[in-house]
């Protein structure tokens, strides 16, 4: 799987977490949700557009779904250091990040174009829209009221 | 005075069902807020002749709390037992409202930044209204109560579980058409011969 990671379009190094960081992540998670920085949202937005084009997949016809997922990825990137899939429940997020299976784009997406988060949808999916672009404003609008 | 208390109690009714008093994160703030302060009155209120003029008009939640131990006023209870949409459930109320429920219970496990969960929210809210009285619908945030999600082996979200008689009888993972959920519910209802 390591070789797979290195050949993908992921803009993220599968860097292991710094040792001391684990506790800090836990503390943050307990204290409430930390909002993703604009920078992370922008990084994930660009990545999503680029990966959609590259994999010939499309965003959901309901763009608010796309926006929420991108925001979730950015949140995870800020909190745990990697864009862990926001549509899963993890016992130990730090361990998952290190393991890398569910770092976006996750292994099922890379291998079979399966994104149960509905960020990248194949054209034959009922929920697929026709767009591969989303603006920062769209993301902010859709996530501001959550 | 008694009439005033009754009026206050009725006014409190559109708030979430009083059976959910344990829930901490109820959407409507009116009933949830005063609960913590009125707890101290609970045991002594069994006498049901509480001189409530002093505080009942200001704390409608407290009035309903006094009324809770008395088995009367069933009509009022029926009228406000179901709020529109699915309610939030917590880990501490899990046993009472899922395991001990006499009607089937549908629970949606979700997380705040899960896009598809929002689509399932809408479906579950619709189901909650259409099946009001026959199926109870709840939502549980897996980030807030990871222990519950872990104990039911929830991995992918959204996941919808259907419980009957305290047992998990059906599980739907992912975003599916409403008909899938409805079919599972219909089956659970018809199986019990109701």
Tab-separated table of C-alpha atoms in Angstrom:
chain	number	residue	atom	x	y	z
A	1	UNK	CA	0.000	0.000	0.000
A	2	UNK	CA	2.950	2.267	0.546
A	3	UNK	CA	3.853	2.130	-3.106
A	4	UNK	CA	0.284	2.940	-3.961
A	5	UNK	CA	0.368	5.997	-1.804
A	6	UNK	CA	3.396	7.353	-3.543
A	7	UNK	CA	1.924	6.995	-7.002
A	8	UNK	CA	-1.354	8.754	-6.370
A	9	UNK	CA	-2.333	12.300	-7.010
A	10	UNK	CA	-2.642	13.027	-3.338
A	11	UNK	CA	-1.041	16.335	-2.521
A	12	UNK	CA	-0.339	15.136	0.970
A	13	UNK	CA	2.669	13.375	2.194
A	14	UNK	CA	1.623	10.359	4.209
A	15	UNK	CA	3.835	11.761	6.906
A	16	UNK	CA	3.507	10.105	10.267
A	17	UNK	CA	2.274	12.379	12.977
A	18	UNK	CA	4.837	14.099	15.120
A	19	UNK	CA	5.068	12.253	18.391
A	20	UNK	CA	3.934	14.950	20.744
A	21	UNK	CA	0.959	15.887	18.637
A	22	UNK	CA	-1.310	13.011	19.514
A	23	UNK	CA	-2.314	14.439	22.853
A	24	UNK	CA	-2.931	17.854	21.391
A	25	UNK	CA	-5.309	16.348	18.852
A	26	UNK	CA	-7.239	14.541	21.523
A	27	UNK	CA	-7.522	17.659	23.597
A	28	UNK	CA	-8.848	19.613	20.666
A	29	UNK	CA	-11.366	17.006	19.778
A	30	UNK	CA	-12.629	17.001	23.325
A	31	UNK	CA	-12.818	20.743	23.580
A	32	UNK	CA	-15.103	21.076	20.601
A	33	UNK	CA	-14.730	21.334	16.880
A	34	UNK	CA	-11.918	23.390	15.544
A	35	UNK	CA	-12.875	25.204	12.408
A	36	UNK	CA	-10.790	24.595	9.375
A	37	UNK	CA	-8.611	27.432	8.274
A	38	UNK	CA	-9.301	29.086	4.953
A	39	UNK	CA	-5.974	27.847	3.739
A	40	UNK	CA	-6.877	24.226	4.334
A	41	UNK	CA	-10.267	24.662	2.721
A	42	UNK	CA	-8.611	26.180	-0.313
A	43	UNK	CA	-6.102	23.337	-0.503
A	44	UNK	CA	-8.843	20.732	-0.297
A	45	UNK	CA	-11.008	22.615	-2.773
A	46	UNK	CA	-8.239	22.662	-5.349
A	47	UNK	CA	-7.397	19.059	-4.680
A	48	UNK	CA	-11.035	18.040	-5.146
A	49	UNK	CA	-11.348	19.850	-8.457
A	50	UNK	CA	-8.095	18.440	-9.698
A	51	UNK	CA	-8.833	14.899	-8.597
A	52	UNK	CA	-12.322	14.985	-10.098
A	53	UNK	CA	-10.893	15.958	-13.461
A	54	UNK	CA	-8.143	13.430	-13.261
A	55	UNK	CA	-10.369	10.535	-12.256
A	56	UNK	CA	-13.220	11.591	-14.557
A	57	UNK	CA	-15.682	11.872	-11.702
A	58	UNK	CA	-18.196	14.589	-10.919
A	59	UNK	CA	-19.433	16.450	-7.889
A	60	UNK	CA	-22.842	15.748	-6.429
A	61	UNK	CA	-25.747	17.528	-8.087
A	62	UNK	CA	-26.455	18.926	-4.617
A	63	UNK	CA	-23.305	21.002	-4.252
A	64	UNK	CA	-23.864	21.541	-0.546
A	65	UNK	CA	-22.909	17.893	-0.059
A	66	UNK	CA	-19.635	18.548	-1.841
A	67	UNK	CA	-19.045	21.688	0.199
A	68	UNK	CA	-19.651	19.976	3.520
A	69	UNK	CA	-17.310	17.122	2.663
A	70	UNK	CA	-14.530	19.478	1.568
A	71	UNK	CA	-14.962	21.388	4.793
A	72	UNK	CA	-14.770	18.126	6.723
A	73	UNK	CA	-11.584	17.135	4.936
A	74	UNK	CA	-10.057	20.526	5.721
A	75	UNK	CA	-11.080	20.172	9.362
A	76	UNK	CA	-9.379	16.819	9.605
A	77	UNK	CA	-6.308	18.166	7.863
A	78	UNK	CA	-6.021	20.868	10.492
A	79	UNK	CA	-6.883	18.641	13.421
A	80	UNK	CA	-5.093	15.414	12.694
A	81	UNK	CA	-2.678	16.365	9.944
A	82	UNK	CA	-4.280	14.541	7.028
A	83	UNK	CA	-7.581	14.760	5.167
A	84	UNK	CA	-9.192	11.750	6.771
A	85	UNK	CA	-12.551	10.822	5.240
A	86	UNK	CA	-15.232	12.696	7.218
A	87	UNK	CA	-17.870	10.077	6.438
A	88	UNK	CA	-16.554	7.425	8.748
A	89	UNK	CA	-16.385	6.824	12.450
A	90	UNK	CA	-12.913	6.140	13.830
A	91	UNK	CA	-11.901	4.771	17.174
A	92	UNK	CA	-8.519	6.396	16.881
A	93	UNK	CA	-8.101	9.101	14.295
A	94	UNK	CA	-4.360	9.440	14.782
A	95	UNK	CA	-3.871	5.741	14.105
A	96	UNK	CA	-6.041	5.964	10.989
A	97	UNK	CA	-4.045	8.892	9.686
A	98	UNK	CA	-0.825	6.970	10.122
A	99	UNK	CA	-2.323	3.924	8.491
A	100	UNK	CA	-3.445	5.979	5.519
A	101	UNK	CA	-6.258	3.812	4.197
A	102	UNK	CA	-8.914	6.485	4.666
A	103	UNK	CA	-6.864	9.535	3.830
A	104	UNK	CA	-8.521	11.218	0.859
A	105	UNK	CA	-8.366	9.980	-1.821
A	106	UNK	CA	-8.941	6.742	0.044
A	107	UNK	CA	-7.937	3.332	-1.227
A	108	UNK	CA	-11.438	2.325	-2.439
A	109	UNK	CA	-11.580	5.548	-4.447
A	110	UNK	CA	-8.165	5.034	-5.967
A	111	UNK	CA	-8.828	1.421	-6.785
A	112	UNK	CA	-12.509	1.310	-7.688
A	113	UNK	CA	-13.714	4.919	-7.771
A	114	UNK	CA	-15.882	4.311	-4.750
A	115	UNK	CA	-16.471	7.428	-2.687
A	116	UNK	CA	-19.277	6.815	-0.219
A	117	UNK	CA	-18.902	10.434	0.890
A	118	UNK	CA	-20.296	11.395	-2.520
A	119	UNK	CA	-17.492	13.833	-3.218
A	120	UNK	CA	-16.338	12.067	-6.376
A	121	UNK	CA	-19.179	10.420	-8.274
A	122	UNK	CA	-18.882	8.447	-11.452
A	123	UNK	CA	-21.099	9.788	-14.271
A	124	UNK	CA	-23.475	6.820	-14.005
A	125	UNK	CA	-24.277	7.597	-10.361
A	126	UNK	CA	-27.801	8.891	-9.795
A	127	UNK	CA	-26.515	11.684	-7.594
A	128	UNK	CA	-23.786	12.854	-9.964
A	129	UNK	CA	-23.997	16.391	-11.264
A	130	UNK	CA	-22.198	17.778	-14.259
A	131	UNK	CA	-19.632	19.954	-12.580
A	132	UNK	CA	-16.056	19.493	-11.560
A	133	UNK	CA	-15.583	22.931	-10.066
A	134	UNK	CA	-16.658	24.500	-6.792
A	135	UNK	CA	-15.795	27.961	-5.539
A	136	UNK	CA	-14.622	28.919	-2.090
A	137	UNK	CA	-17.738	31.054	-1.732
A	138	UNK	CA	-19.976	28.087	-2.408
A	139	UNK	CA	-18.213	26.131	0.300
A	140	UNK	CA	-18.467	28.954	2.796
A	141	UNK	CA	-22.102	29.611	2.023
A	142	UNK	CA	-23.056	25.980	2.416
A	143	UNK	CA	-21.119	25.440	5.636
A	144	UNK	CA	-21.739	28.736	7.394
A	145	UNK	CA	-25.055	27.677	8.906
A	146	UNK	CA	-23.913	24.394	10.412
B	1	UNK	CA	-53.976	29.049	40.692
B	2	UNK	CA	-54.345	25.511	39.504
B	3	UNK	CA	-55.738	26.809	36.237
B	4	UNK	CA	-52.695	29.012	35.817
B	5	UNK	CA	-50.425	26.069	36.364
B	6	UNK	CA	-52.307	24.004	33.827
B	7	UNK	CA	-52.092	26.828	31.320
B	8	UNK	CA	-48.386	27.043	31.839
B	9	UNK	CA	-48.054	23.320	31.368
B	10	UNK	CA	-49.982	23.416	28.122
B	11	UNK	CA	-47.872	26.290	26.927
B	12	UNK	CA	-44.814	24.141	27.487
B	13	UNK	CA	-46.196	21.357	25.379
B	14	UNK	CA	-44.852	22.130	21.905
B	15	UNK	CA	-41.407	21.672	23.379
B	16	UNK	CA	-39.803	18.240	23.049
B	17	UNK	CA	-41.534	15.327	24.753
B	18	UNK	CA	-41.100	15.258	28.468
B	19	UNK	CA	-40.126	11.642	28.313
B	20	UNK	CA	-36.909	12.875	26.795
B	21	UNK	CA	-35.978	14.861	29.872
B	22	UNK	CA	-32.635	13.117	30.004
B	23	UNK	CA	-31.625	14.395	26.578
B	24	UNK	CA	-29.197	17.249	26.901
B	25	UNK	CA	-29.015	18.477	23.354
B	26	UNK	CA	-32.634	18.938	22.456
B	27	UNK	CA	-33.230	21.357	19.609
B	28	UNK	CA	-35.862	23.439	21.356
B	29	UNK	CA	-34.260	25.384	24.174
B	30	UNK	CA	-37.370	26.227	26.144
B	31	UNK	CA	-37.719	22.958	27.998
B	32	UNK	CA	-34.110	21.911	28.169
B	33	UNK	CA	-32.830	25.007	29.907
B	34	UNK	CA	-34.875	25.090	33.069
B	35	UNK	CA	-34.611	21.359	33.644
B	36	UNK	CA	-31.309	21.430	35.443
B	37	UNK	CA	-32.512	23.924	37.975
B	38	UNK	CA	-35.824	22.328	38.608
B	39	UNK	CA	-34.403	18.933	39.342
B	40	UNK	CA	-34.242	19.765	43.009
B	41	UNK	CA	-37.989	20.186	43.100
B	42	UNK	CA	-38.636	16.792	41.628
B	43	UNK	CA	-38.866	14.523	44.665
B	44	UNK	CA	-40.908	16.896	46.774
B	45	UNK	CA	-43.302	17.566	43.930
B	46	UNK	CA	-44.871	14.167	44.356
B	47	UNK	CA	-47.396	15.857	46.552
B	48	UNK	CA	-48.668	17.590	43.376
B	49	UNK	CA	-50.170	20.461	45.360
B	50	UNK	CA	-47.249	22.732	44.852
B	51	UNK	CA	-47.801	26.428	45.389
B	52	UNK	CA	-46.527	27.268	41.968
B	53	UNK	CA	-47.502	30.878	41.655
B	54	UNK	CA	-44.047	32.043	42.508
B	55	UNK	CA	-42.230	30.485	39.607
B	56	UNK	CA	-44.492	28.540	37.309
B	57	UNK	CA	-45.291	31.412	34.943
B	58	UNK	CA	-41.618	32.087	34.455
B	59	UNK	CA	-40.482	28.526	34.092
B	60	UNK	CA	-42.858	26.519	31.979
B	61	UNK	CA	-40.370	23.657	31.969
B	62	UNK	CA	-40.602	23.395	35.721
B	63	UNK	CA	-44.367	23.196	35.581
B	64	UNK	CA	-44.259	20.219	33.271
B	65	UNK	CA	-41.748	18.623	35.546
B	66	UNK	CA	-44.056	18.802	38.474
B	67	UNK	CA	-46.755	17.246	36.438
B	68	UNK	CA	-44.646	14.380	35.293
B	69	UNK	CA	-45.113	12.025	38.234
B	70	UNK	CA	-48.898	12.384	38.141
B	71	UNK	CA	-50.511	9.991	35.687
B	72	UNK	CA	-53.254	12.418	34.735
B	73	UNK	CA	-53.529	14.705	31.719
B	74	UNK	CA	-52.947	11.971	29.179
B	75	UNK	CA	-54.576	14.086	26.489
B	76	UNK	CA	-51.963	16.778	26.797
B	77	UNK	CA	-49.240	14.174	26.629
B	78	UNK	CA	-50.522	12.722	23.385
B	79	UNK	CA	-50.740	16.100	21.730
B	80	UNK	CA	-47.111	16.927	22.293
B	81	UNK	CA	-45.368	13.586	22.328
B	82	UNK	CA	-44.044	13.991	18.791
B	83	UNK	CA	-42.112	16.941	17.579
B	84	UNK	CA	-41.580	17.390	13.851
B	85	UNK	CA	-38.557	15.578	12.510
B	86	UNK	CA	-36.151	13.292	14.246
B	87	UNK	CA	-34.908	14.088	17.714
B	88	UNK	CA	-31.407	14.086	19.034
B	89	UNK	CA	-30.525	11.189	21.253
B	90	UNK	CA	-27.686	10.955	23.724
B	91	UNK	CA	-25.711	8.081	25.132
B	92	UNK	CA	-27.356	8.418	28.536
B	93	UNK	CA	-30.854	8.188	27.109
B	94	UNK	CA	-29.984	5.317	24.795
B	95	UNK	CA	-31.247	2.488	26.990
B	96	UNK	CA	-34.454	4.205	27.845
B	97	UNK	CA	-35.470	5.335	24.373
B	98	UNK	CA	-34.014	2.652	22.167
B	99	UNK	CA	-33.748	-0.534	24.156
B	100	UNK	CA	-36.887	-0.036	26.232
B	101	UNK	CA	-39.115	1.358	23.496
B	102	UNK	CA	-42.331	-0.540	22.747
B	103	UNK	CA	-42.407	0.666	19.135
B	104	UNK	CA	-39.666	0.282	16.517
B	105	UNK	CA	-36.887	2.845	16.769
B	106	UNK	CA	-34.892	4.212	13.863
B	107	UNK	CA	-31.545	5.833	14.594
B	108	UNK	CA	-29.364	7.720	12.203
B	109	UNK	CA	-25.681	7.878	13.038
B	110	UNK	CA	-24.140	11.001	11.576
B	111	UNK	CA	-21.224	13.381	11.869
B	112	UNK	CA	-21.082	17.098	11.386
B	113	UNK	CA	-19.002	17.257	8.201
B	114	UNK	CA	-20.409	14.256	6.431
B	115	UNK	CA	-22.105	15.494	3.268
B	116	UNK	CA	-24.417	12.549	2.570
B	117	UNK	CA	-25.671	12.675	6.159
B	118	UNK	CA	-27.531	15.834	5.287
B	119	UNK	CA	-29.483	14.032	2.595
B	120	UNK	CA	-30.308	11.225	4.990
B	121	UNK	CA	-31.337	13.817	7.590
B	122	UNK	CA	-34.063	15.003	5.286
B	123	UNK	CA	-35.288	11.482	4.643
B	124	UNK	CA	-35.303	10.593	8.332
B	125	UNK	CA	-37.148	13.794	9.184
B	126	UNK	CA	-39.822	12.945	6.646
B	127	UNK	CA	-40.101	9.415	7.960
B	128	UNK	CA	-40.387	10.731	11.517
B	129	UNK	CA	-43.404	12.766	10.521
B	130	UNK	CA	-45.048	10.151	8.356
B	131	UNK	CA	-44.631	7.385	10.928
B	132	UNK	CA	-45.281	9.502	14.000
B	133	UNK	CA	-46.613	7.240	16.714
B	134	UNK	CA	-45.567	4.058	14.957
B	135	UNK	CA	-41.815	4.509	14.698
B	136	UNK	CA	-39.576	6.691	16.800
B	137	UNK	CA	-36.756	8.444	14.931
B	138	UNK	CA	-33.558	9.724	16.492
B	139	UNK	CA	-30.213	11.094	15.384
B	140	UNK	CA	-26.939	10.444	17.113
B	141	UNK	CA	-23.759	12.418	16.491
B	142	UNK	CA	-20.940	9.881	16.436
B	143	UNK	CA	-18.395	12.541	17.381
B	144	UNK	CA	-20.305	13.344	20.547
B	145	UNK	CA	-20.973	9.750	21.548
B	146	UNK	CA	-18.231	7.620	20.012
B	147	UNK	CA	-18.803	4.854	22.539
B	148	UNK	CA	-22.283	4.150	21.183
B	149	UNK	CA	-21.060	4.127	17.588
B	150	UNK	CA	-18.226	1.820	18.511
B	151	UNK	CA	-20.424	-0.585	20.417
B	152	UNK	CA	-22.656	-1.000	17.358
B	153	UNK	CA	-19.648	-1.252	15.029
B	154	UNK	CA	-20.563	1.832	13.063
B	155	UNK	CA	-17.845	2.480	10.525
B	156	UNK	CA	-19.342	4.191	7.558
B	157	UNK	CA	-21.683	7.046	8.141
B	158	UNK	CA	-24.451	7.777	7.551
B	159	UNK	CA	-25.694	4.497	8.954
B	160	UNK	CA	-29.317	3.987	9.899
B	161	UNK	CA	-30.189	1.275	12.389
B	162	UNK	CA	-33.654	-0.038	13.045
B	163	UNK	CA	-34.404	-1.459	16.470
B	164	UNK	CA	-37.362	-3.475	17.605
B	165	UNK	CA	-37.890	-4.829	21.098
B	166	UNK	CA	-34.423	-3.670	21.988
B	167	UNK	CA	-32.744	-5.615	19.211
B	168	UNK	CA	-31.112	-4.344	16.089
B	169	UNK	CA	-33.099	-5.814	13.232
B	170	UNK	CA	-31.928	-3.812	10.260
B	171	UNK	CA	-29.007	-1.690	9.203
B	172	UNK	CA	-28.770	0.602	6.192
B	173	UNK	CA	-25.420	2.130	5.348
B	174	UNK	CA	-24.890	4.961	2.936
B	175	UNK	CA	-27.258	7.239	1.102
B	176	UNK	CA	-30.130	5.296	-0.363
B	177	UNK	CA	-33.529	6.226	-1.696
B	178	UNK	CA	-36.218	6.762	0.866
B	179	UNK	CA	-38.033	3.654	-0.303
B	180	UNK	CA	-35.276	1.478	1.133
B	181	UNK	CA	-35.800	2.852	4.621
B	182	UNK	CA	-39.556	2.755	4.291
B	183	UNK	CA	-39.483	-0.877	3.207
B	184	UNK	CA	-37.422	-1.846	6.238
B	185	UNK	CA	-39.809	-0.027	8.538
B	186	UNK	CA	-42.907	-1.517	6.935
B	187	UNK	CA	-41.432	-4.951	7.319
B	188	UNK	CA	-40.696	-4.413	10.994
B	189	UNK	CA	-44.192	-3.137	11.616
B	190	UNK	CA	-45.940	-5.898	9.716
B	191	UNK	CA	-43.845	-8.602	11.356
B	192	UNK	CA	-45.225	-7.693	14.729
B	193	UNK	CA	-48.759	-8.165	13.415
B	194	UNK	CA	-49.921	-4.700	14.318
